[in-house]
PDB file of C-alpha atoms in Angstrom:
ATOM      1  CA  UNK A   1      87.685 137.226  75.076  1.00  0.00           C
ATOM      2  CA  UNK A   2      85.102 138.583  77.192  1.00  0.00           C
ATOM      3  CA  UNK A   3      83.882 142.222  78.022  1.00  0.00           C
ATOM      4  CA  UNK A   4      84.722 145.454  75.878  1.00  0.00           C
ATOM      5  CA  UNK A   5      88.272 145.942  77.662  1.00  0.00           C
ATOM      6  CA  UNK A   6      88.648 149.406  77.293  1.00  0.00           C
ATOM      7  CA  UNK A   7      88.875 150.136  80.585  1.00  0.00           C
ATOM      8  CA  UNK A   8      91.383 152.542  81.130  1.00  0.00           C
ATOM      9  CA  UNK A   9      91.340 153.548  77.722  1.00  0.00           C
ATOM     10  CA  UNK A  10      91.016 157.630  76.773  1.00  0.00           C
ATOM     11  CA  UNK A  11      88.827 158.653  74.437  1.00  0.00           C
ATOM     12  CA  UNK A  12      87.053 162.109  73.367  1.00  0.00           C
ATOM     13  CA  UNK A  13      83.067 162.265  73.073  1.00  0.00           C
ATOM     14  CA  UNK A  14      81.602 165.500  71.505  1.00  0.00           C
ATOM     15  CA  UNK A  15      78.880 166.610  71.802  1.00  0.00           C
ATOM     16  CA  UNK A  16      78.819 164.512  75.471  1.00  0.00           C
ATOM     17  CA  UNK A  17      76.146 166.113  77.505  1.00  0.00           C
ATOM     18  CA  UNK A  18      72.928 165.419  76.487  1.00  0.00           C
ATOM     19  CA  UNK A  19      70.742 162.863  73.826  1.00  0.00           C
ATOM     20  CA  UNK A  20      72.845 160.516  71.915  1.00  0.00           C
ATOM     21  CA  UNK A  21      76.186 161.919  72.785  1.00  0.00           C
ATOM     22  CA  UNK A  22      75.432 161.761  76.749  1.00  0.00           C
ATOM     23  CA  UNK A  23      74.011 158.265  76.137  1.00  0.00           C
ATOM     24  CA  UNK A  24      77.631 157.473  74.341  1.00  0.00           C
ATOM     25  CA  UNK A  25      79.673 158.748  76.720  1.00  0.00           C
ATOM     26  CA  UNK A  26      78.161 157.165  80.062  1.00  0.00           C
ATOM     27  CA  UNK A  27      78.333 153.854  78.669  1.00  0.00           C
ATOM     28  CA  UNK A  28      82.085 154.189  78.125  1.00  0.00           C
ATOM     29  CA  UNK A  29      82.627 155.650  81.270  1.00  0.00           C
ATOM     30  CA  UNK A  30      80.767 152.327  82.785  1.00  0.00           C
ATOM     31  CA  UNK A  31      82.707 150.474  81.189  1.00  0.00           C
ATOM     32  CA  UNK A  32      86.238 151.563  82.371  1.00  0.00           C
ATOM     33  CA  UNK A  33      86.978 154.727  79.913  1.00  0.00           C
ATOM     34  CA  UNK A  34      88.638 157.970  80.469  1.00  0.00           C
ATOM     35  CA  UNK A  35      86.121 159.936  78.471  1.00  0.00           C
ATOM     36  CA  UNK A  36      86.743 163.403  77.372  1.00  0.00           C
ATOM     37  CA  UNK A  37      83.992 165.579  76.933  1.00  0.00           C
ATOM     38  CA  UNK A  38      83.392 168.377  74.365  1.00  0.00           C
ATOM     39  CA  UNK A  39      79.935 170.415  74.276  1.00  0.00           C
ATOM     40  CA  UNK A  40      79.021 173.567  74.686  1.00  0.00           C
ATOM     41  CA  UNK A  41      77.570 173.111  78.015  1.00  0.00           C
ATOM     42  CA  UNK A  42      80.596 171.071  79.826  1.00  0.00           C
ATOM     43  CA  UNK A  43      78.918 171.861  83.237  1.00  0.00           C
ATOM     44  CA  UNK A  44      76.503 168.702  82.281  1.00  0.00           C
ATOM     45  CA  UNK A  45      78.949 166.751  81.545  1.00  0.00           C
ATOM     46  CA  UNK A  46      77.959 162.904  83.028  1.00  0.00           C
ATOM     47  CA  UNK A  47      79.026 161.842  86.020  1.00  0.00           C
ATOM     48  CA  UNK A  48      82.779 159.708  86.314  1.00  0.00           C
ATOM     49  CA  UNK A  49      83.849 162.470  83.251  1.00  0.00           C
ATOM     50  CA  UNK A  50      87.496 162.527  83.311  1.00  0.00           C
ATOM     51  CA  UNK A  51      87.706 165.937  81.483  1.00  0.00           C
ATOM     52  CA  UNK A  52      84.671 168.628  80.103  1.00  0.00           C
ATOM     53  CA  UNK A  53      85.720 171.296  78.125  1.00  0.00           C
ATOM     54  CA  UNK A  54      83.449 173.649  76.345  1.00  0.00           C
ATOM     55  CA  UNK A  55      84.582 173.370  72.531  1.00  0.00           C
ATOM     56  CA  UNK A  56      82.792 174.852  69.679  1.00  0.00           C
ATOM     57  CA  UNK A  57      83.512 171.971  67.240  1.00  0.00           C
ATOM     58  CA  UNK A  58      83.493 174.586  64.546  1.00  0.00           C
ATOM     59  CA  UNK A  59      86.295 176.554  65.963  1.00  0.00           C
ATOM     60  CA  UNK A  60      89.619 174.546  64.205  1.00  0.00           C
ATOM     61  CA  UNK A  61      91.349 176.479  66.813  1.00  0.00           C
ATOM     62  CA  UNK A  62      89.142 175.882  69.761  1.00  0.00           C
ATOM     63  CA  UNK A  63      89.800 172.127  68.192  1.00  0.00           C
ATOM     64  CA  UNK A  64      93.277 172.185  68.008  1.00  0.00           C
ATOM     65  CA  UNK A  65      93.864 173.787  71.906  1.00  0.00           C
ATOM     66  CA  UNK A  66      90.886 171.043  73.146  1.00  0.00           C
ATOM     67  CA  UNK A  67      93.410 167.813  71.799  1.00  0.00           C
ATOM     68  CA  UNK A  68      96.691 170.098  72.786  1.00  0.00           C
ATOM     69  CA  UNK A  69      95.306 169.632  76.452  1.00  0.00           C
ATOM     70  CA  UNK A  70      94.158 165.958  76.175  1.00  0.00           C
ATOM     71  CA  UNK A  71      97.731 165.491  74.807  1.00  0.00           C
ATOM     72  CA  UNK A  72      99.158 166.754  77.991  1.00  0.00           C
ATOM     73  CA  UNK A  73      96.775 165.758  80.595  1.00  0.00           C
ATOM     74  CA  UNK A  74      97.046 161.966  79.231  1.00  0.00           C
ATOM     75  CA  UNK A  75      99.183 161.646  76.452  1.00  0.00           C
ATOM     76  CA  UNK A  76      97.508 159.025  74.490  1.00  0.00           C
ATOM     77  CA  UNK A  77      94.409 159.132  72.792  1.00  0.00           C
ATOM     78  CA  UNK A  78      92.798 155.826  72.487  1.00  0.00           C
ATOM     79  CA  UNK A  79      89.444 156.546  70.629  1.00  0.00           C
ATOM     80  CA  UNK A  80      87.468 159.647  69.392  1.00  0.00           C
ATOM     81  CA  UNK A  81      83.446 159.493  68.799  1.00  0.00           C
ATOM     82  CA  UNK A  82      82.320 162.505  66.561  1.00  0.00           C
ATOM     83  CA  UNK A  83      78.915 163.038  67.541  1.00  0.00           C
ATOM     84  CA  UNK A  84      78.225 166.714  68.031  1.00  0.00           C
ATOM     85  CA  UNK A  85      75.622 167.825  65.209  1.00  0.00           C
ATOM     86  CA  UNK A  86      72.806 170.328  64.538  1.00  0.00           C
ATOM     87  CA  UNK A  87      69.437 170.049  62.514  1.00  0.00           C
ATOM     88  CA  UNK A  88      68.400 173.525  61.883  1.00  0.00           C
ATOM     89  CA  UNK A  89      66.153 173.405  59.219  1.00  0.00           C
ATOM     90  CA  UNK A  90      62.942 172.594  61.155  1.00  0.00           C
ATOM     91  CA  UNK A  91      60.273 174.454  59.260  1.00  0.00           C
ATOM     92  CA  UNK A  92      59.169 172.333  55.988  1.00  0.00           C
ATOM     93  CA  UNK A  93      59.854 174.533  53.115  1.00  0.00           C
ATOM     94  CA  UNK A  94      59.385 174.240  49.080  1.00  0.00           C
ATOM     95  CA  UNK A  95      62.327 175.899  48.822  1.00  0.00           C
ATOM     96  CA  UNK A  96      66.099 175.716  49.952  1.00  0.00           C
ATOM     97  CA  UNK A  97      66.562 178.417  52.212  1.00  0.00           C
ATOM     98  CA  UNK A  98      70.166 180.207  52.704  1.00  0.00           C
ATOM     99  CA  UNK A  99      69.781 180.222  56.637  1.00  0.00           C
ATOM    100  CA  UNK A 100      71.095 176.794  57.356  1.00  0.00           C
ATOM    101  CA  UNK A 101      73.656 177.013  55.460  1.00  0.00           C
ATOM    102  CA  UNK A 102      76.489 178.110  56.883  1.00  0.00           C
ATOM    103  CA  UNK A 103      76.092 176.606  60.325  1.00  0.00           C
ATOM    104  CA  UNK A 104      74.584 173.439  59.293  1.00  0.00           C
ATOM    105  CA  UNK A 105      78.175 172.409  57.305  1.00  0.00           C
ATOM    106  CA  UNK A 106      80.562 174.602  59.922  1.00  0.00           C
ATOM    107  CA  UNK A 107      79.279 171.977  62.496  1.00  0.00           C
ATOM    108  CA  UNK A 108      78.113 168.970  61.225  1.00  0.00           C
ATOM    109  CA  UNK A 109      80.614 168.628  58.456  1.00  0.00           C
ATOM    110  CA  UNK A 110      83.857 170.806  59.358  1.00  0.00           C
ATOM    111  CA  UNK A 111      83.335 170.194  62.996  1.00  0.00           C
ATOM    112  CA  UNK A 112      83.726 166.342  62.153  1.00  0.00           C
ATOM    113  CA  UNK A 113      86.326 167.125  59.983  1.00  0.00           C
ATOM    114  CA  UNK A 114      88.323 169.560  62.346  1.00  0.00           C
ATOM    115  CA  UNK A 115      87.955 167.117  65.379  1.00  0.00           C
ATOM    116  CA  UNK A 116      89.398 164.019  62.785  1.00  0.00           C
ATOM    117  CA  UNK A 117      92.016 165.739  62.031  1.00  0.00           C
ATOM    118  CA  UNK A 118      93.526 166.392  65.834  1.00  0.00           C
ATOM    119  CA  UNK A 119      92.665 162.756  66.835  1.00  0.00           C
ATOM    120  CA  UNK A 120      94.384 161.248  63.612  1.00  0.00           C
ATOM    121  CA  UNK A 121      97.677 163.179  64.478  1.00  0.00           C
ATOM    122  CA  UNK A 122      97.599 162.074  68.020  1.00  0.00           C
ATOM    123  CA  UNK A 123      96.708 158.188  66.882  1.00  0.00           C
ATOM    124  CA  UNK A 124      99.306 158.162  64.370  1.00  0.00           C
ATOM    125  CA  UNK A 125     102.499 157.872  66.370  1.00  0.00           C
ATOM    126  CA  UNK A 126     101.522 154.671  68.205  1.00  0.00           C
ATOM    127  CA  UNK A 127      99.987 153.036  65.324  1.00  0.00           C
ATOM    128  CA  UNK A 128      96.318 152.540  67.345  1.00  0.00           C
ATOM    129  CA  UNK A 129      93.339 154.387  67.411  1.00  0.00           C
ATOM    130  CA  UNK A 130      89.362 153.943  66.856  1.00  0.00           C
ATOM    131  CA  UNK A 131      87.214 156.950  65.515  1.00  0.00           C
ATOM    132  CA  UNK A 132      83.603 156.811  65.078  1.00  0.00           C
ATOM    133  CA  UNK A 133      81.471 159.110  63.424  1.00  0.00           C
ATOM    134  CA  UNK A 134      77.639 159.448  64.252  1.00  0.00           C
ATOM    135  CA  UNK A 135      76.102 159.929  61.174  1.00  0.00           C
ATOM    136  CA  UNK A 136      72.133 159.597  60.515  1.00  0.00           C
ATOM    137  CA  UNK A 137      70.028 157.560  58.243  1.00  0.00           C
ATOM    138  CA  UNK A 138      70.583 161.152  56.654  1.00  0.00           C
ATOM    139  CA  UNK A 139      73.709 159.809  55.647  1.00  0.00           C
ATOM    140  CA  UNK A 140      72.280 157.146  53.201  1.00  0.00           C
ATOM    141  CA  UNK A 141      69.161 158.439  51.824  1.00  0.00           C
ATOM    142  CA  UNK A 142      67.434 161.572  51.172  1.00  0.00           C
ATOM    143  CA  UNK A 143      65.387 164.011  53.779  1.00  0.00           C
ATOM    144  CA  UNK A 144      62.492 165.952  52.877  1.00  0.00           C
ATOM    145  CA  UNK A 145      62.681 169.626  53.238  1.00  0.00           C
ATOM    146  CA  UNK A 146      66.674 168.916  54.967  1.00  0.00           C
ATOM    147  CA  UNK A 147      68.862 169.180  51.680  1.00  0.00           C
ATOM    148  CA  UNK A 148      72.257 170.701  54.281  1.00  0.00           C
ATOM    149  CA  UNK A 149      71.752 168.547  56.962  1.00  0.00           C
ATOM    150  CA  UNK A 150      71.146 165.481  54.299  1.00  0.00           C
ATOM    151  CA  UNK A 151      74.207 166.904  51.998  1.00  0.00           C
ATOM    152  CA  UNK A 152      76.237 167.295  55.470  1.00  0.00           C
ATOM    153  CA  UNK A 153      75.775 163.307  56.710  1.00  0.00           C
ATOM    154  CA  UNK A 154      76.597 162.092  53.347  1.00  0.00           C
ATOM    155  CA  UNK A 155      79.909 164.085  53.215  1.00  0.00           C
ATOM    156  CA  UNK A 156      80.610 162.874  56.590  1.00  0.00           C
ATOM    157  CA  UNK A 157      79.911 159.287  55.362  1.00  0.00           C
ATOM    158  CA  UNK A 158      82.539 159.823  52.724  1.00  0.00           C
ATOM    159  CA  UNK A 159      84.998 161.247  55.329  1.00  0.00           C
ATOM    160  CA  UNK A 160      84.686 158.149  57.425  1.00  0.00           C
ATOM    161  CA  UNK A 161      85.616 156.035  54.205  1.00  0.00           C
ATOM    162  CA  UNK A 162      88.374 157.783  53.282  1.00  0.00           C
ATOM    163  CA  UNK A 163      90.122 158.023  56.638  1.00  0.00           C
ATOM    164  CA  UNK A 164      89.431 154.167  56.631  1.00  0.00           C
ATOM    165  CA  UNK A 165      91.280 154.219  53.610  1.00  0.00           C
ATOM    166  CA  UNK A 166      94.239 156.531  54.539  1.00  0.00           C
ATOM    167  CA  UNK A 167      94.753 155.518  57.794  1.00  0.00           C
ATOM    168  CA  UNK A 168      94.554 151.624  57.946  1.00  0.00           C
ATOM    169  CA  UNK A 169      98.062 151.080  57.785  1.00  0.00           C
ATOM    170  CA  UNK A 170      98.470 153.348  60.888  1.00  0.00           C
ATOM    171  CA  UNK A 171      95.954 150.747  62.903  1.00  0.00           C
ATOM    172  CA  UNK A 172      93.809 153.174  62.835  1.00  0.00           C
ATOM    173  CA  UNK A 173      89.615 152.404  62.420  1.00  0.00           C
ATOM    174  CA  UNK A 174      87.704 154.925  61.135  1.00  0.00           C
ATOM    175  CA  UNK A 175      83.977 153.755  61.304  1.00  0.00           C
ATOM    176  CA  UNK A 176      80.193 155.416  61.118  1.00  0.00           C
ATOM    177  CA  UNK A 177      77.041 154.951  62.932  1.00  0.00           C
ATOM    178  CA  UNK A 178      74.043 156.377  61.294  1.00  0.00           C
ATOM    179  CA  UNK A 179      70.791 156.404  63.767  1.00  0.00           C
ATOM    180  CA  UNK A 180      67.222 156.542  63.025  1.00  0.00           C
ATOM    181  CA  UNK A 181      64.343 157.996  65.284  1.00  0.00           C
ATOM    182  CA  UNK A 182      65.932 158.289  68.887  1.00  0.00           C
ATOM    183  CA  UNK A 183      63.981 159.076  72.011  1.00  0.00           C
ATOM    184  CA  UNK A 184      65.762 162.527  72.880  1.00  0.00           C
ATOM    185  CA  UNK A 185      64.528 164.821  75.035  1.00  0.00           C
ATOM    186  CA  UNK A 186      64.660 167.383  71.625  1.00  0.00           C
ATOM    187  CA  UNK A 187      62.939 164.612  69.573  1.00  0.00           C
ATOM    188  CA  UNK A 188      60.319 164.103  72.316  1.00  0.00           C
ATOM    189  CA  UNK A 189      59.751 167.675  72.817  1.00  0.00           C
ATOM    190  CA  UNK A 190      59.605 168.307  68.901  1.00  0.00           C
ATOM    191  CA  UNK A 191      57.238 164.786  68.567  1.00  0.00           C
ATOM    192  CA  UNK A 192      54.783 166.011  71.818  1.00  0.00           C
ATOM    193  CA  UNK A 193      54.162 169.462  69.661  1.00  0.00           C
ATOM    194  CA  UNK A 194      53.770 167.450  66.347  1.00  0.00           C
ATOM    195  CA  UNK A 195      52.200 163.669  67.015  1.00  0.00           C
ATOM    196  CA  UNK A 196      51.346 163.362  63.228  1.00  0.00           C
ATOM    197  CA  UNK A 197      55.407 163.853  63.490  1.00  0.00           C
ATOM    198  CA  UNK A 198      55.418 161.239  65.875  1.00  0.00           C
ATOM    199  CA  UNK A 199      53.240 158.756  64.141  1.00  0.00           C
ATOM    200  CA  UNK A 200      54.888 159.444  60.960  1.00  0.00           C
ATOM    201  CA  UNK A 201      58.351 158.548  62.158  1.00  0.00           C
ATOM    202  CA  UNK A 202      57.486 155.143  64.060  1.00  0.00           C
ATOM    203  CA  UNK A 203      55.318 153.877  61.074  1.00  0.00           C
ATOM    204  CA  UNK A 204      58.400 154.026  59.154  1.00  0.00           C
ATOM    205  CA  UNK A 205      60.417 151.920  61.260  1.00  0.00           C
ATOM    206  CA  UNK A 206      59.728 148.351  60.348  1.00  0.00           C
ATOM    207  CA  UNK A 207      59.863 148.097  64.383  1.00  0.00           C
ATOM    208  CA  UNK A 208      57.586 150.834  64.307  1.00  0.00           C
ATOM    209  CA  UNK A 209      59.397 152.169  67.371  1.00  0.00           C
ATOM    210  CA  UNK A 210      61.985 154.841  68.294  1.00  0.00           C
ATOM    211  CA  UNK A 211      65.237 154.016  69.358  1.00  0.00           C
ATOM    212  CA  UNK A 212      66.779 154.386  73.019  1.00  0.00           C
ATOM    213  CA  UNK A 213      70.053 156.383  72.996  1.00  0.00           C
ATOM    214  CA  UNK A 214      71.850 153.377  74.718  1.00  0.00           C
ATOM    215  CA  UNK A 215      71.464 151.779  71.716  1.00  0.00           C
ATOM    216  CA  UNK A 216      73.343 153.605  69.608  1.00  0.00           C
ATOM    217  CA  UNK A 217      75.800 153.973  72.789  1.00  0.00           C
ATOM    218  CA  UNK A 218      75.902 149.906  72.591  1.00  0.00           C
ATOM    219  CA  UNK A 219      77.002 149.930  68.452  1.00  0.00           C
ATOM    220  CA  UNK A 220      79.714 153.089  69.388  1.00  0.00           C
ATOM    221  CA  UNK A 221      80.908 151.001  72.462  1.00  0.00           C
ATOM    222  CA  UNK A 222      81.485 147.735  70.213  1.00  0.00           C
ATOM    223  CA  UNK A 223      83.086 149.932  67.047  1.00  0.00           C
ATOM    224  CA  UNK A 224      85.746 151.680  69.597  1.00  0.00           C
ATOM    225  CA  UNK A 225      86.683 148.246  71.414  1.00  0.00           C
ATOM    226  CA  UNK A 226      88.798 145.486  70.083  1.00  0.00           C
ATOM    227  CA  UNK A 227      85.966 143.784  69.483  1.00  0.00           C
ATOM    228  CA  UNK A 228      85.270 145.327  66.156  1.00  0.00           C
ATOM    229  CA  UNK A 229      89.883 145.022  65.358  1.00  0.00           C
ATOM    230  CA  UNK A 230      88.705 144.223  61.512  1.00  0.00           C
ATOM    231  CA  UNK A 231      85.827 146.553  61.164  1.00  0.00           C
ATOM    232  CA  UNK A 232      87.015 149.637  59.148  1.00  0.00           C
ATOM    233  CA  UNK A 233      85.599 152.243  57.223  1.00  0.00           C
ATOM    234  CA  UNK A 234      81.710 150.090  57.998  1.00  0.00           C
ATOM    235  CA  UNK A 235      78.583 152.294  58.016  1.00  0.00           C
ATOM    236  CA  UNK A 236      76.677 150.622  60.292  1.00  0.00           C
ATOM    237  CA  UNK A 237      72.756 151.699  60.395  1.00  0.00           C
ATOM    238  CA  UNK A 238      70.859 151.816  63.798  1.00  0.00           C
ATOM    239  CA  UNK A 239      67.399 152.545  62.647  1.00  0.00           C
ATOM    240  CA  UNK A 240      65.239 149.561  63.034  1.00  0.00           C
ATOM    241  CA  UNK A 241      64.987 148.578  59.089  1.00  0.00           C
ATOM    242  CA  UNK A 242      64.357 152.063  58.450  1.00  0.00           C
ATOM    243  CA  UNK A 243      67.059 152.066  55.102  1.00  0.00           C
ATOM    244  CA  UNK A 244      66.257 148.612  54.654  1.00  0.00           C
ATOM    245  CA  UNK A 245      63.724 149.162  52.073  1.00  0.00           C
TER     246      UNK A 245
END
C-alpha cells in the first residue's frame, strides 16, 4: 500500500484558515482531498479549497445549513477534522473568572459536538467515515490558571471515545489529536511579548522545542486515511514527551 489515498476524498476542516487548522487542511488538499473549509474568515481559506464557508461552529444551525450544503454540492462526506477552538483565558488569575465561560464551552466543546453530530448523520448511511478531533495536551492533564479551556479538551476527549464506541459498527473512526507548543503565528506573537513564556514552554518539552503545524497536519492526515482502518477512539499526543512524564 503506498501513499495516503485519499485523493478525491471530501472532507470538512474547521477552523481551516490559519495555525493548526490551515496547516491541516493544505496538507490534505496536497494530497488529493476535497477539503471543506469552515472559519470565520473563509476569504483565507488555502489555496486548491474546494469549498469556504464562514460557520460559527457554535451556531447548531449555522452547523446544520454548513453540512446541508456539503450534502448537496458532493454528496458524500468522507472525513471531518474538528479543529476550530479558542483559549480565552490569557491573563493568569487566582481565581476562576465567569468571563470565559460561556464562550470557551459554546466553541470548544458544543462546537465539536454540533459539527460531530452533522458529519455522523452524513457517514452513517454508507457505513464509512473518519473524524478527528484536535484536542490539546489540555485534554490529558491539568492547565494552570485555564480550568474551561482544560475542562473543555477533556470533555472533548470523552466525546471522541464515545463516538468510537457508538459508531464502530457504522465503519466509522472517531479519533483525537492533542498538540503541545505549536509555532502559530498567535503563539509566536503571545511568546515574542512574554519570552519567560517562551522559555517556559520549550523547557518542558523533553525536545525542548515547539512543534511545526505540519506536524500535527502529518498525525490528522494518517488518522483520516486508511492507513490508520483499526485505529479508533486513540488519543494520540503530539507534544514532544510533554505528557510523558
Amino acid at each position: 500500500m503506498t501513499g495516503f489515498q485519499i485523493n478525491g476524498h471530501v472532507g470538512v476542516v474547521t477552523g481551516g484558515c490559519s495555525g493548526i487548522g490551515r496547516a491541516i487542511a493544505e496538507t490534505l488538499i496536497g494530497e488529493g482531498a476535497q477539503v471543506v473549509v469552515f472559519d470565520l474568515s473563509p476569504d483565507d481559506a488555502p489555496t486548491g479549497t474546494a469549498l469556504a464557508l464562514n460557520v460559527d461552529v457554535s451556531d447548531e444551525q449555522a452547523v446544520a445549513r454548513a453540512f446541508a450544503t456539503i450534502e448537496d454540492r458532493f454528496g458524500d462526506l468522507d472525513f471531518a477534522v474538528n479543529n476550530a477552538g479558542i483559549d480565552i483565558e490569557t491573563e493568569p488569575s487566582e481565581e476562576w473568572l465567569a468571563g470565559p465561560l460561556d464562550r470557551t464551552i459554546d466553541v470548544d466543546l458544543k462546537g465539536v459536538y454540533h459539527c460531530m453530530r452533522h458529519a455522523i448523520a452524513l457517514m452513517r448511511p454508507r457505513k464509512s467515515g473518519a473524524i478527528v478531533n484536535i484536542g490539546s495536551v489540555a485534554a490529558l492533564v491539568g492547565t494552570a490558571t485555564r480550568p474551561v479551556y482544560a475542562a473543555s479538551k477533556h470533555a472533548v476527549t470523552g466525546l471522541t471515545r464515545t463516538a468510537a464506541i457508538q459508531f464502530g459498527e457504522d465503519n466509522i473512526r472517531t479519533n483525537i489529536v492533542c498538540p503541545g507548543g505549536t509555532r502559530t503565528d498567535l503563539l509566536e506573537k503571545v511568546m515574542t511579548d512574554n519570552p519567560v513564556l517562551r522559555d517556559h514552554i520549550v523547557a518542558s518539552c523533553p525536545m525542548r522545542r515547539l512543534a511545526e503545524p505540519s506536524e500535527i497536519a502529518d498525525a490528522v492526515l494518517w488518522l483520516v486515511s486508511p492507513r490508520s482502518s483499526f485505529v479508533n477512539g486513540a488519543v494520540i499526543s503530539v507534544d514532544g514527551g510533554y505528557t510523558a512524564g
